[in-house]
Coordinates of N, CA and C in Angstrom, one line a residue:
M1 N -27.5 31.4 -40.5 CA -28.2 30.8 -41.6 C -29.3 31.9 -41.8
P2 N -29.4 32.2 -43.1 CA -30.5 33.3 -43.3 C -31.9 32.5 -43.3
Y3 N -32.9 33.3 -42.9 CA -34.3 32.8 -42.8 C -35.0 32.5 -44.2
D4 N -34.5 32.9 -45.2 CA -35.1 32.7 -46.4 C -34.7 31.4 -47.2
E5 N -33.7 30.7 -46.6 CA -33.4 29.3 -47.3 C -34.3 28.3 -47.0
P6 N -34.7 27.5 -47.8 CA -35.6 26.4 -47.7 C -35.0 25.4 -46.7
V7 N -35.8 24.9 -45.9 CA -35.4 23.8 -45.0 C -35.8 22.4 -45.4
S8 N -34.9 21.5 -45.4 CA -35.3 20.2 -46.0 C -35.8 19.3 -45.0
L9 N -37.0 18.7 -45.3 CA -37.7 17.9 -44.4 C -37.6 16.4 -44.7
A10 N -36.7 16.2 -45.8 CA -36.5 14.9 -46.3 C -35.8 14.0 -45.2
A11 N -36.1 12.7 -45.2 CA -35.4 11.9 -44.2 C -33.9 11.7 -44.7
P12 N -32.9 11.6 -43.6 CA -31.5 11.4 -44.1 C -31.4 10.0 -44.7
T13 N -30.5 10.0 -45.7 CA -30.2 8.6 -46.4 C -29.1 8.0 -45.7
G14 N -29.0 6.8 -45.9 CA -27.9 5.9 -45.3 C -28.2 5.5 -43.9
P15 N -27.4 4.6 -43.3 CA -27.6 4.2 -42.0 C -27.5 5.2 -41.0
R16 N -28.2 5.0 -39.9 CA -28.1 6.0 -38.8 C -27.2 5.4 -37.8
R17 N -26.7 6.4 -37.0 CA -25.6 6.1 -36.1 C -26.0 4.9 -35.1
R18 N -27.2 5.0 -34.7 CA -27.8 3.9 -33.7 C -27.8 2.6 -34.3
S19 N -28.1 2.4 -35.6 CA -28.1 1.1 -36.2 C -26.6 0.7 -36.4
L20 N -25.7 1.5 -36.7 CA -24.3 1.2 -37.0 C -23.8 0.8 -35.6
L21 N -24.1 1.5 -34.5 CA -23.6 1.0 -33.1 C -24.2 -0.3 -32.7
T22 N -25.5 -0.5 -33.0 CA -26.2 -1.8 -32.6 C -25.5 -2.9 -33.4
G23 N -25.2 -2.7 -34.8 CA -24.4 -3.8 -35.5 C -23.2 -4.0 -35.0
A24 N -22.4 -3.1 -34.6 CA -21.1 -3.2 -34.2 C -21.0 -4.0 -32.8
V25 N -22.0 -3.6 -31.9 CA -22.1 -4.4 -30.6 C -22.5 -5.8 -30.9
T26 N -23.5 -6.0 -31.8 CA -23.8 -7.4 -32.0 C -22.7 -8.2 -32.6
A27 N -21.9 -7.7 -33.5 CA -20.8 -8.4 -34.1 C -19.8 -8.6 -33.0
A28 N -19.5 -7.6 -32.2 CA -18.5 -7.9 -31.2 C -19.0 -9.0 -30.2
G29 N -20.3 -9.0 -29.8 CA -20.8 -10.0 -28.9 C -20.8 -11.4 -29.6
A30 N -21.0 -11.5 -30.9 CA -21.0 -12.8 -31.5 C -19.5 -13.3 -31.5
A31 N -18.5 -12.5 -31.8 CA -17.2 -12.9 -31.9 C -16.6 -13.2 -30.3
L32 N -17.2 -12.6 -29.4 CA -16.8 -13.0 -28.0 C -17.4 -14.3 -27.7
L33 N -18.7 -14.6 -28.0 CA -19.3 -15.8 -27.9 C -18.6 -17.1 -28.6
A34 N -18.1 -16.7 -29.7 CA -17.5 -17.7 -30.5 C -16.1 -18.0 -29.9
A35 N -15.5 -17.0 -29.5 CA -14.2 -17.2 -28.8 C -14.4 -18.0 -27.4
C36 N -15.5 -17.8 -26.8 CA -15.6 -18.5 -25.4 C -16.5 -19.7 -25.5
S37 N -16.6 -20.3 -26.7 CA -17.5 -21.6 -26.7 C -16.8 -22.7 -25.9
A38 N -17.6 -23.6 -25.6 CA -17.3 -24.6 -24.7 C -16.2 -25.5 -25.2
D39 N -16.1 -25.7 -26.4 CA -15.2 -26.6 -27.0 C -13.8 -25.8 -27.4
G40 N -13.9 -24.5 -27.4 CA -12.8 -23.6 -27.6 C -12.5 -23.5 -29.3
A41 N -13.4 -24.2 -30.1 CA -13.4 -24.0 -31.5 C -13.9 -22.8 -31.9
D42 N -13.5 -22.3 -33.1 CA -14.1 -21.0 -33.7 C -15.5 -21.6 -34.3
A43 N -16.5 -20.8 -34.0 CA -17.8 -21.3 -34.5 C -17.9 -21.1 -36.1
G44 N -17.3 -20.2 -36.7 CA -17.3 -20.0 -38.0 C -16.4 -20.6 -38.9
S45 N -15.4 -21.1 -38.5 CA -14.5 -21.8 -39.3 C -13.8 -23.1 -38.6
S46 N -13.0 -23.8 -39.2 CA -12.4 -24.9 -38.8 C -11.3 -24.4 -37.7
G47 N -11.6 -24.2 -36.5 CA -10.7 -23.8 -35.5 C -9.4 -24.5 -35.3
A48 N -9.5 -25.9 -35.4 CA -8.2 -26.6 -35.4 C -7.3 -26.4 -36.4
A49 N -7.8 -26.2 -37.6 CA -6.9 -25.9 -38.7 C -6.3 -24.6 -38.7
S50 N -6.8 -23.6 -38.0 CA -6.2 -22.3 -38.1 C -5.2 -22.1 -36.9
R51 N -5.1 -23.1 -36.1 CA -4.2 -23.0 -34.8 C -2.9 -23.3 -35.3
K52 N -1.8 -22.7 -34.8 CA -0.6 -22.7 -35.2 C 0.2 -23.9 -34.4
R53 N -0.1 -24.0 -33.1 CA 0.4 -25.0 -32.2 C -0.6 -25.8 -31.7
S54 N -0.3 -27.0 -31.3 CA -1.2 -27.9 -30.6 C -1.3 -27.6 -29.1
T55 N -2.3 -28.0 -28.5 CA -2.5 -27.8 -27.1 C -1.4 -28.2 -26.2
G56 N -0.8 -29.3 -26.6 CA 0.3 -30.1 -26.0 C 1.7 -29.1 -26.2
Q57 N 1.8 -28.6 -27.4 CA 2.8 -27.7 -27.7 C 2.9 -26.4 -26.8
V58 N 1.7 -25.9 -26.7 CA 1.4 -24.6 -25.9 C 1.8 -24.9 -24.5
R59 N 1.2 -26.1 -24.0 CA 1.4 -26.3 -22.6 C 2.9 -26.6 -22.3
A60 N 3.7 -27.4 -23.2 CA 5.0 -27.6 -23.1 C 5.8 -26.3 -23.2
A61 N 5.4 -25.3 -24.0 CA 6.1 -24.2 -24.0 C 5.9 -23.3 -22.8
A62 N 4.7 -23.3 -22.3 CA 4.5 -22.7 -20.9 C 5.2 -23.2 -19.8
A63 N 5.3 -24.6 -19.8 CA 6.0 -25.2 -18.7 C 7.6 -24.9 -18.8
K64 N 8.1 -24.8 -20.1 CA 9.4 -24.5 -20.3 C 9.7 -23.0 -19.6
D65 N 8.8 -22.1 -20.0 CA 8.9 -20.8 -19.6 C 8.9 -20.6 -18.1
S66 N 7.9 -21.4 -17.4 CA 7.8 -21.5 -15.9 C 9.0 -22.0 -15.3
A67 N 9.7 -23.0 -16.1 CA 11.0 -23.5 -15.4 C 12.1 -22.4 -15.5
G68 N 12.0 -21.7 -16.6 CA 13.1 -20.7 -16.7 C 12.8 -19.5 -15.6
L69 N 11.6 -19.2 -15.5 CA 11.2 -18.2 -14.4 C 11.6 -18.7 -13.0
L70 N 11.3 -19.9 -12.8 CA 11.7 -20.6 -11.5 C 13.3 -20.5 -11.4
A71 N 14.0 -20.8 -12.2 CA 15.4 -20.6 -12.2 C 15.9 -19.1 -11.9
E72 N 15.1 -18.2 -12.5 CA 15.5 -16.8 -12.2 C 15.3 -16.5 -10.7
Y73 N 14.2 -17.0 -10.2 CA 13.8 -16.7 -8.8 C 14.8 -17.4 -7.8
E74 N 15.3 -18.6 -8.4 CA 16.3 -19.3 -7.4 C 17.7 -18.6 -7.6
A75 N 18.0 -18.0 -8.7 CA 19.2 -17.3 -8.8 C 19.1 -15.9 -8.0
A76 N 18.0 -15.3 -8.0 CA 17.8 -14.1 -7.2 C 18.0 -14.4 -5.7
L77 N 17.3 -15.5 -5.4 CA 17.4 -15.9 -3.9 C 18.8 -16.2 -3.6
T78 N 19.6 -16.9 -4.3 CA 21.0 -17.1 -4.1 C 21.7 -15.9 -4.0
A79 N 21.6 -15.0 -4.9 CA 22.3 -13.7 -4.9 C 21.9 -12.7 -3.8
R80 N 20.7 -12.8 -3.4 CA 20.0 -11.9 -2.4 C 19.3 -12.7 -1.3
P81 N 20.0 -13.3 -0.5 CA 19.1 -14.1 0.6 C 18.3 -13.2 1.4
G82 N 18.6 -12.0 1.6 CA 17.8 -11.1 2.4 C 16.4 -10.9 1.7
L83 N 16.1 -11.2 0.5 CA 14.8 -11.0 -0.2 C 14.0 -12.4 0.0
A84 N 14.5 -13.3 0.7 CA 13.8 -14.6 0.9 C 12.3 -14.5 1.4
D85 N 12.1 -13.7 2.3 CA 10.7 -13.4 2.8 C 9.8 -12.9 1.7
R86 N 10.4 -12.0 0.8 CA 9.5 -11.5 -0.2 C 9.4 -12.3 -1.5
L87 N 10.5 -13.0 -1.9 CA 10.5 -13.7 -3.1 C 10.1 -15.2 -2.9
G88 N 10.2 -15.8 -1.7 CA 10.1 -17.2 -1.4 C 8.6 -17.6 -1.8
P89 N 7.6 -16.8 -1.3 CA 6.2 -17.3 -1.8 C 5.9 -17.1 -3.1
L90 N 6.6 -16.3 -3.8 CA 6.3 -16.0 -5.2 C 7.0 -17.2 -6.0
R91 N 8.2 -17.6 -5.6 CA 8.9 -18.6 -6.1 C 8.1 -19.8 -6.0
D92 N 7.5 -20.1 -4.8 CA 6.6 -21.3 -4.5 C 5.4 -21.3 -5.5
N93 N 4.9 -20.2 -5.8 CA 3.7 -20.1 -6.8 C 4.2 -20.5 -8.1
V94 N 5.3 -20.0 -8.5 CA 5.9 -20.3 -9.9 C 6.2 -21.8 -10.0
R95 N 6.6 -22.5 -8.9 CA 6.8 -23.8 -8.9 C 5.4 -24.6 -9.0
A96 N 4.5 -24.1 -8.4 CA 3.1 -24.8 -8.4 C 2.6 -24.6 -9.8
H97 N 2.8 -23.5 -10.5 CA 2.3 -23.2 -12.0 C 3.1 -24.3 -12.8
L98 N 4.4 -24.5 -12.6 CA 5.2 -25.3 -13.4 C 4.6 -26.6 -13.4
E99 N 4.2 -27.2 -12.0 CA 3.8 -28.5 -11.8 C 2.3 -28.6 -12.4
A100 N 1.6 -27.6 -12.4 CA 0.2 -27.7 -13.0 C 0.3 -27.7 -14.4
L101 N 1.4 -27.2 -15.0 CA 1.6 -27.3 -16.5 C 2.2 -28.7 -16.8
G102 N 2.6 -29.5 -15.9 CA 3.1 -30.8 -16.2 C 4.6 -30.8 -16.3
G103 N 5.3 -29.7 -15.8 CA 6.8 -29.5 -16.0 C 7.4 -29.9 -14.8
A104 N 8.8 -30.0 -14.8 CA 9.5 -30.1 -13.7 C 10.5 -29.1 -13.6
P105 N 11.1 -28.6 -12.2 CA 12.0 -27.8 -12.2 C 13.3 -28.2 -12.9
A106 N 13.9 -27.3 -13.6 CA 15.2 -27.5 -14.3 C 16.3 -27.8 -13.3
R107 N 17.2 -28.6 -13.6 CA 18.4 -28.8 -12.8 C 19.3 -27.6 -12.9
T108 N 19.8 -27.2 -11.8 CA 20.8 -26.1 -11.9 C 22.2 -26.5 -12.1
P109 N 22.9 -25.9 -13.1 CA 24.2 -26.4 -13.4 C 25.1 -26.4 -12.3
S110 N 26.1 -27.3 -12.3 CA 27.1 -27.3 -11.3 C 28.0 -26.2 -11.4
P111 N 28.5 -25.6 -10.3 CA 29.5 -24.5 -10.3 C 30.6 -24.8 -11.3
A112 N 31.1 -25.8 -11.5 CA 32.3 -26.0 -12.4 C 32.0 -25.9 -13.8
R113 N 30.7 -26.2 -14.3 CA 30.2 -25.9 -15.6 C 29.6 -24.6 -15.9
S114 N 29.3 -23.9 -14.8 CA 28.6 -22.6 -15.1 C 29.5 -21.5 -15.7
T115 N 28.8 -20.5 -16.2 CA 29.5 -19.4 -16.8 C 30.3 -18.5 -15.6
P116 N 31.2 -17.6 -16.0 CA 31.7 -16.8 -15.0 C 30.9 -16.1 -14.0
V117 N 31.0 -16.1 -12.9 CA 30.1 -15.3 -11.8 C 30.1 -13.8 -12.1
Q118 N 28.9 -13.3 -12.2 CA 28.8 -11.9 -12.5 C 28.4 -11.2 -11.1
E119 N 28.7 -10.0 -11.1 CA 28.4 -9.2 -9.8 C 26.8 -9.2 -9.7
P120 N 26.4 -9.7 -8.5 CA 24.8 -9.6 -8.3 C 24.2 -8.2 -8.5
L121 N 23.0 -8.2 -9.0 CA 22.4 -6.9 -8.9 C 21.9 -6.4 -7.6
G122 N 21.7 -5.2 -7.4 CA 21.1 -4.8 -6.3 C 19.8 -5.1 -6.0
E123 N 19.2 -5.0 -4.9 CA 17.9 -5.4 -4.5 C 16.9 -5.0 -5.4
K124 N 16.8 -3.6 -5.6 CA 15.9 -3.0 -6.5 C 16.0 -3.5 -8.0
A125 N 17.1 -3.7 -8.3 CA 17.3 -4.2 -9.9 C 16.8 -5.5 -10.0
T126 N 17.2 -6.3 -8.9 CA 16.7 -7.7 -8.9 C 15.2 -7.8 -8.9
L127 N 14.5 -6.9 -8.2 CA 13.0 -7.0 -8.2 C 12.5 -6.6 -9.5
R128 N 13.2 -5.5 -10.1 CA 12.7 -4.9 -11.3 C 12.9 -6.0 -12.5
R129 N 14.0 -6.7 -12.4 CA 14.2 -7.8 -13.4 C 13.2 -9.0 -13.3
L130 N 12.8 -9.3 -12.0 CA 11.9 -10.5 -11.9 C 10.5 -9.9 -12.3
A131 N 10.2 -8.7 -11.9 CA 8.9 -8.1 -12.3 C 8.8 -8.1 -13.9
G132 N 9.8 -7.7 -14.5 CA 9.8 -7.6 -16.0 C 9.6 -9.0 -16.6
A133 N 10.3 -10.1 -16.0 CA 10.2 -11.4 -16.5 C 8.7 -11.9 -16.2
E134 N 8.1 -11.5 -15.1 CA 6.7 -11.9 -14.8 C 5.8 -11.3 -15.8
R135 N 6.0 -10.1 -16.0 CA 5.2 -9.3 -17.1 C 5.2 -9.9 -18.5
A136 N 6.4 -10.1 -18.9 CA 6.7 -10.7 -20.2 C 6.0 -12.0 -20.4
L137 N 6.2 -12.8 -19.4 CA 5.6 -14.2 -19.3 C 4.0 -14.2 -19.4
A138 N 3.5 -13.3 -18.6 CA 2.1 -13.2 -18.5 C 1.4 -12.7 -19.8
D139 N 2.2 -11.9 -20.5 CA 1.8 -11.3 -21.8 C 1.9 -12.5 -22.9
S140 N 3.0 -13.3 -22.7 CA 3.0 -14.4 -23.7 C 1.9 -15.3 -23.5
R141 N 1.5 -15.7 -22.3 CA 0.5 -16.7 -21.9 C -0.9 -16.1 -22.4
R142 N -1.0 -14.9 -22.2 CA -2.4 -14.3 -22.7 C -2.4 -14.4 -24.2
G143 N -1.3 -14.2 -24.9 CA -1.3 -14.3 -26.3 C -1.5 -15.8 -26.9
A144 N -1.1 -16.7 -26.0 CA -1.4 -18.1 -26.4 C -2.9 -18.5 -26.1
L145 N -3.6 -17.7 -25.5 CA -5.1 -18.1 -25.1 C -5.8 -18.4 -26.3
A146 N -5.5 -17.8 -27.5 CA -6.4 -18.0 -28.7 C -6.1 -19.5 -29.3
E147 N -5.0 -20.0 -28.8 CA -4.5 -21.2 -29.5 C -5.0 -22.5 -28.7
V148 N -5.6 -22.2 -27.6 CA -6.1 -23.4 -26.8 C -7.6 -23.1 -26.3
G149 N -8.3 -24.1 -25.8 CA -9.6 -23.9 -25.4 C -9.9 -24.5 -24.1
G150 N -11.1 -24.4 -23.5 CA -11.4 -25.0 -22.4 C -10.5 -24.8 -21.1
E151 N -10.2 -25.9 -20.5 CA -9.4 -26.0 -19.4 C -8.1 -25.5 -19.5
E152 N -7.5 -25.7 -20.6 CA -6.1 -25.3 -20.9 C -6.1 -23.7 -21.0
A153 N -7.2 -23.1 -21.5 CA -7.3 -21.5 -21.7 C -7.5 -21.0 -20.2
R154 N -8.3 -21.6 -19.4 CA -8.5 -21.2 -18.1 C -7.2 -21.4 -17.3
L155 N -6.5 -22.4 -17.4 CA -5.4 -22.5 -16.6 C -4.3 -21.5 -17.0
L156 N -4.1 -21.3 -18.4 CA -3.1 -20.2 -18.8 C -3.5 -18.9 -18.4
A157 N -4.8 -18.6 -18.5 CA -5.4 -17.3 -18.1 C -5.0 -17.0 -16.4
S158 N -5.3 -18.1 -15.7 CA -5.1 -18.0 -14.3 C -3.6 -17.8 -14.0
I159 N -2.8 -18.4 -14.6 CA -1.2 -18.3 -14.4 C -0.9 -16.9 -14.9
A160 N -1.4 -16.4 -16.0 CA -1.1 -15.1 -16.5 C -1.5 -14.0 -15.4
A161 N -2.7 -14.2 -14.9 CA -3.2 -13.3 -13.9 C -2.3 -13.3 -12.7
A162 N -1.8 -14.4 -12.3 CA -0.9 -14.5 -11.1 C 0.4 -13.9 -11.4
G163 N 0.8 -14.0 -12.7 CA 2.0 -13.2 -13.1 C 1.9 -11.7 -13.0
D164 N 0.8 -11.3 -13.4 CA 0.5 -9.8 -13.3 C 0.6 -9.5 -11.7
V165 N 0.0 -10.2 -10.9 CA 0.0 -10.0 -9.5 C 1.5 -10.0 -8.9
H166 N 2.2 -11.0 -9.3 CA 3.6 -11.1 -8.9 C 4.3 -9.9 -9.3
A167 N 4.1 -9.4 -10.6 CA 4.8 -8.3 -11.1 C 4.5 -7.0 -10.2
Y168 N 3.1 -6.9 -9.8 CA 2.8 -5.7 -8.9 C 3.5 -5.8 -7.5
L169 N 3.4 -7.0 -7.0 CA 4.1 -7.2 -5.6 C 5.6 -7.0 -5.6
L170 N 6.2 -7.3 -6.9 CA 7.7 -7.1 -6.9 C 8.0 -5.6 -7.1
T171 N 7.1 -4.8 -7.6 CA 7.3 -3.4 -7.8 C 6.7 -2.4 -6.8
E172 N 5.3 -2.5 -7.2 CA 4.5 -1.3 -6.6 C 4.2 -1.6 -5.0
A173 N 4.1 -2.8 -4.7 CA 3.7 -3.1 -3.2 C 4.9 -2.9 -2.4
G174 N 6.0 -3.0 -2.9 CA 7.2 -3.0 -2.1 C 7.8 -1.6 -1.9
R175 N 7.2 -0.6 -2.5 CA 7.7 0.8 -2.3 C 7.6 1.3 -0.8

């Protein structure tokens, strides 16, 4: 830059970075507080009207999903009894989650009515399959958190976190 050019001492126009950042942080904090309100309703709009499913429907769907996951654990233990020490406690947790959601374990079909028996997966494939099911279910439950409030949200969040831990134990911890 040549020394003979004039230097502008005028104040810059428009918002400054600091004020933009402060505004963004304030807006994010307000959104977080509204999402975490005690009654679970959206502070700025009619929260109940914007929900797609009722709390009962979300809970019933979560219980149905837990029953399916429990059936997968049962099938894995039937096919791979050698994994009982590793899968048994996780299956018991899934059963407890199902009961907390108000569901009951699904009845297993009788062998005469079931589909043809498939070759069981190897141990590693069985563990990967269960871990994938746990991750998918945990993601689904986290997605449903916006539809419920209060204790239901805490229950779903807790069960989703447990699903993440199960997935970790099924894959990473067993290596």
